[in-house]
Short mmCIF file of C-alpha atoms in Angstrom, two decimals:
data_model
loop_
_atom_site.label_atom_id
_atom_site.label_comp_id
_atom_site.label_asym_id
_atom_site.label_seq_id
_atom_site.Cartn_x
_atom_site.Cartn_y
_atom_site.Cartn_z
CA GLY N 1 103.56 91.47 116.17
CA ALA N 2 105.87 94.07 117.64
CA VAL N 3 104.80 96.67 120.19
CA VAL N 4 105.19 100.42 119.83
CA SER N 5 104.38 102.83 122.63
CA GLN N 6 103.82 106.57 122.67
CA HIS N 7 103.99 109.01 125.53
CA PRO N 8 102.04 110.97 126.49
CA SER N 9 98.73 109.63 125.23
CA ARG N 10 97.08 112.97 125.69
CA VAL N 11 98.46 116.48 126.28
CA ILE N 12 96.92 119.90 126.65
CA CYS N 13 99.18 122.92 126.42
CA LYS N 14 99.02 126.67 126.09
CA SER N 15 99.68 128.43 122.82
CA GLY N 16 103.37 129.26 122.37
CA THR N 17 104.73 126.35 124.39
CA SER N 18 106.61 123.32 123.07
CA VAL N 19 105.49 119.73 123.44
CA LYS N 20 107.61 116.59 123.11
CA ILE N 21 106.09 113.25 122.10
CA GLU N 22 108.06 110.04 122.53
CA CYS N 23 107.75 106.94 120.37
CA ARG N 24 109.37 103.70 121.52
CA SER N 25 109.63 100.31 119.86
CA LEU N 26 109.53 98.00 122.86
CA ASP N 27 110.64 94.65 121.55
CA PHE N 28 112.46 95.24 118.30
CA GLN N 29 114.98 97.57 116.77
CA ALA N 30 113.52 100.04 114.30
CA THR N 31 115.96 101.63 111.91
CA THR N 32 113.16 103.75 110.49
CA MET N 33 110.34 105.52 112.26
CA PHE N 34 107.51 107.48 110.71
CA TRP N 35 105.39 110.30 112.08
CA TYR N 36 101.82 110.92 110.99
CA ARG N 37 99.13 113.37 111.98
CA GLN N 38 95.40 112.88 111.71
CA PHE N 39 92.63 115.46 111.86
CA PRO N 40 89.10 114.48 112.88
CA LYS N 41 87.33 112.27 110.36
CA LYS N 42 90.36 112.37 108.07
CA SER N 43 92.97 109.82 107.10
CA LEU N 44 96.53 109.67 108.37
CA MET N 45 98.96 112.10 106.73
CA LEU N 46 102.65 111.27 106.65
CA MET N 47 104.70 114.09 108.17
CA ALA N 48 108.22 112.74 108.13
CA THR N 49 110.47 109.72 107.95
CA SER N 50 113.38 109.38 110.31
CA ASN N 51 116.29 106.98 110.16
CA GLU N 52 118.34 106.24 113.22
CA GLY N 53 121.30 108.56 113.52
CA SER N 54 120.42 110.80 110.60
CA LYS N 55 118.23 113.79 109.88
CA ALA N 56 114.56 113.27 109.21
CA THR N 57 113.04 113.62 105.78
CA TYR N 58 109.95 115.82 105.85
CA GLU N 59 106.98 115.65 103.53
CA GLN N 60 106.13 118.67 101.42
CA GLY N 61 104.34 121.32 103.41
CA VAL N 62 105.59 120.14 106.81
CA GLU N 63 107.73 122.75 108.57
CA LYS N 64 110.88 121.07 109.81
CA ASP N 65 111.65 123.91 112.22
CA LYS N 66 108.26 123.55 113.80
CA PHE N 67 108.15 119.77 114.02
CA LEU N 68 111.54 118.67 115.30
CA ILE N 69 112.24 114.98 114.97
CA ASN N 70 115.05 113.14 116.69
CA HIS N 71 115.82 109.45 116.21
CA ALA N 72 118.82 108.97 118.44
CA SER N 73 118.51 105.23 119.00
CA LEU N 74 117.01 102.16 117.37
CA THR N 75 114.17 102.14 119.87
CA LEU N 76 113.32 105.81 120.41
CA SER N 77 112.17 108.68 118.24
CA THR N 78 110.81 111.99 119.48
CA LEU N 79 108.62 114.63 117.86
CA THR N 80 108.73 118.12 119.35
CA VAL N 81 106.04 120.57 118.34
CA THR N 82 107.65 123.95 118.89
CA SER N 83 105.71 127.12 119.67
CA ALA N 84 102.45 125.23 119.37
CA HIS N 85 99.33 126.99 118.14
CA PRO N 86 95.69 125.87 118.15
CA GLU N 87 95.94 124.75 114.52
CA ASP N 88 98.57 122.21 115.61
CA SER N 89 95.92 120.43 117.65
CA SER N 90 95.70 116.96 116.16
CA PHE N 91 96.22 113.24 116.71
CA TYR N 92 99.90 112.38 116.23
CA ILE N 93 100.83 108.77 115.49
CA CYS N 94 104.22 107.15 115.06
CA SER N 95 105.10 103.87 113.43
CA ALA N 96 108.24 101.78 113.51
CA GLY N 97 109.75 99.81 110.70
CA GLY N 98 112.94 99.10 108.87
CA ASN N 99 113.59 95.86 110.71
CA PRO N 100 114.38 93.06 108.26
CA ARG N 101 112.56 90.62 110.53
CA TYR N 102 109.27 92.32 109.73
CA ASN N 103 107.86 93.34 106.38
CA GLU N 104 105.12 95.37 108.02
CA GLN N 105 105.20 98.50 110.18
CA PHE N 106 103.79 98.77 113.67
CA PHE N 107 101.95 101.77 114.96
CA GLY N 108 101.84 103.41 118.32
CA PRO N 109 98.52 104.19 120.03
CA GLY N 110 98.73 107.89 119.16
CA THR N 111 98.99 111.16 121.09
CA ARG N 112 96.11 113.59 121.24
CA LEU N 113 97.47 117.16 121.34
CA THR N 114 95.20 120.04 122.23
CA VAL N 115 96.62 123.57 122.10
CA LEU N 116 94.59 126.19 123.90
CA ASP P 1 98.05 110.27 94.88
CA ALA P 2 95.88 107.36 95.93
CA LYS P 3 97.12 104.09 94.52
CA THR P 4 94.09 102.20 95.74
CA THR P 5 90.34 102.60 95.47
CA GLN P 6 88.01 101.41 98.21
CA PRO P 7 84.29 101.90 98.81
CA PRO P 8 83.78 104.58 101.47
CA SER P 9 81.54 102.44 103.65
CA MET P 10 80.14 98.94 104.11
CA ASP P 11 77.77 97.27 106.52
CA CYS P 12 77.91 93.75 107.84
CA ALA P 13 75.81 91.70 110.21
CA GLU P 14 77.54 90.24 113.23
CA GLY P 15 78.64 86.66 112.62
CA ARG P 16 78.63 87.01 108.86
CA ALA P 17 81.69 87.29 106.64
CA ALA P 18 82.82 90.79 105.75
CA ASN P 19 84.36 91.08 102.29
CA LEU P 20 86.18 94.35 101.72
CA PRO P 21 87.26 95.06 98.14
CA CYS P 22 90.21 97.10 96.95
CA ASN P 23 91.27 98.10 93.47
CA HIS P 24 94.94 98.70 92.75
CA SER P 25 95.17 98.56 88.98
CA THR P 26 98.53 100.40 88.81
CA ILE P 27 100.34 98.12 91.24
CA SER P 28 103.96 97.42 90.35
CA GLY P 29 105.61 94.03 90.33
CA ASN P 30 107.55 94.64 93.53
CA GLU P 31 104.66 96.16 95.48
CA TYR P 32 102.81 94.34 98.20
CA VAL P 33 99.19 94.79 99.25
CA TYR P 34 98.86 95.70 102.94
CA TRP P 35 95.73 95.93 105.02
CA TYR P 36 95.48 97.90 108.23
CA ARG P 37 92.51 98.97 110.28
CA GLN P 38 91.94 101.82 112.68
CA ILE P 39 89.46 101.67 115.46
CA HIS P 40 88.29 105.08 116.62
CA SER P 41 91.00 107.16 118.34
CA GLN P 42 93.60 104.39 118.22
CA GLY P 43 96.69 103.78 116.12
CA PRO P 44 96.31 101.62 113.01
CA GLN P 45 96.53 97.88 113.50
CA TYR P 46 98.27 95.60 111.02
CA ILE P 47 96.00 92.90 109.59
CA ILE P 48 97.69 91.11 106.73
CA HIS P 49 99.75 91.59 103.61
CA GLY P 50 100.55 89.70 100.42
CA LEU P 51 102.39 89.88 97.13
CA LYS P 52 100.53 87.60 94.75
CA ASN P 53 99.46 84.49 96.64
CA ASN P 54 96.41 84.36 98.85
CA GLU P 55 97.24 84.73 102.51
CA THR P 56 95.49 83.77 105.73
CA ASN P 57 96.24 84.48 109.36
CA GLU P 58 94.32 84.46 112.62
CA MET P 59 92.61 87.73 111.79
CA ALA P 60 91.68 87.55 108.14
CA SER P 61 92.22 86.19 104.65
CA LEU P 62 93.56 88.14 101.71
CA ILE P 63 92.55 87.16 98.20
CA ILE P 64 94.57 88.74 95.38
CA THR P 65 93.42 88.38 91.79
CA GLU P 66 95.75 86.70 89.36
CA ASP P 67 96.47 89.97 87.53
CA ARG P 68 97.05 91.60 90.97
CA LYS P 69 94.86 94.55 90.05
CA SER P 70 92.45 94.00 92.89
CA SER P 71 92.15 92.20 96.19
CA THR P 72 89.59 91.35 98.86
CA LEU P 73 90.05 91.27 102.59
CA ILE P 74 87.81 88.71 104.26
CA LEU P 75 86.89 88.77 107.93
CA PRO P 76 85.26 85.33 108.22
CA HIS P 77 83.01 85.98 111.21
CA ALA P 78 82.64 89.69 111.86
CA THR P 79 82.05 90.89 115.41
CA LEU P 80 81.06 94.28 116.76
CA ARG P 81 84.71 94.88 117.64
CA ASP P 82 85.59 94.71 113.95
CA THR P 83 83.84 98.04 113.37
CA ALA P 84 86.67 100.26 112.10
CA VAL P 85 88.16 102.03 109.10
CA TYR P 86 90.00 99.54 106.90
CA TYR P 87 92.87 100.72 104.75
CA CYS P 88 94.23 98.92 101.70
CA ILE P 89 97.73 100.16 100.85
CA VAL P 90 100.20 99.15 98.16
CA LYS P 91 103.85 99.59 98.99
CA SER P 92 107.18 98.18 98.01
CA GLY P 93 108.54 95.45 100.22
CA GLN P 94 111.47 97.64 101.24
CA ALA P 95 111.30 97.93 105.00
CA GLY P 96 112.15 101.63 105.26
CA THR P 97 109.42 103.04 103.04
CA ALA P 98 106.33 104.67 104.46
CA LEU P 99 102.72 103.57 104.26
CA ILE P 100 100.61 106.16 102.48
CA PHE P 101 97.02 106.07 103.62
CA GLY P 102 94.00 106.71 101.46
CA LYS P 103 90.49 107.25 102.75
CA GLY P 104 89.76 103.61 103.50
CA THR P 105 86.47 101.81 104.02
CA THR P 106 84.42 102.35 107.14
CA LEU P 107 83.04 98.95 108.10
CA SER P 108 80.06 98.98 110.44
CA VAL P 109 79.19 95.66 112.05
CA SER P 110 75.77 95.51 113.68
CA SER P 111 73.93 92.92 115.73
#
């Protein structure tokens, strides 16, 4: 299967700062990337869907001004958590899809964000 | 809204087959059945998917009932490393649509 990477794998920041998470599809072009968040002992929750070159579509209840998503190329999407607060602490996971070669989506390893 | 129903947990002895059931009685004709698993603190891993025929790959087998209202994921020889949360998801085959995760089944494999 295809490989998706995320960077950083773990980040600790102070309240009020912004954090950028990168998601890269390493060996295939992904026209669509998805961002999820996961709280402890809970399932993955879809935050937004982004298509290359266009604005992301956010799920209900997800603040688009707080979670900025950019999908500037077919291999890179970024999620920026702006003015982070402790309640934003979570496990953030991206997945890549939209390639006609693959019916399935491939997930990154996740980024653990801790806001102090 | 969950489109699938899975038991919250299952146990399996190492070396035995693990059979994980999934009910998806409202599945549409163009929807596939996907299985992913998530090992603690990692991103989900794709296992297998199918439309109506049974499927097998190096990881598992997927058995879909003829009416497509339920399916079973079979891990033929479970190992300790198969301990994970297993998610059964129905989704259209369209590449740009998201996977919506339910609660999944926590499979515990013990020696």
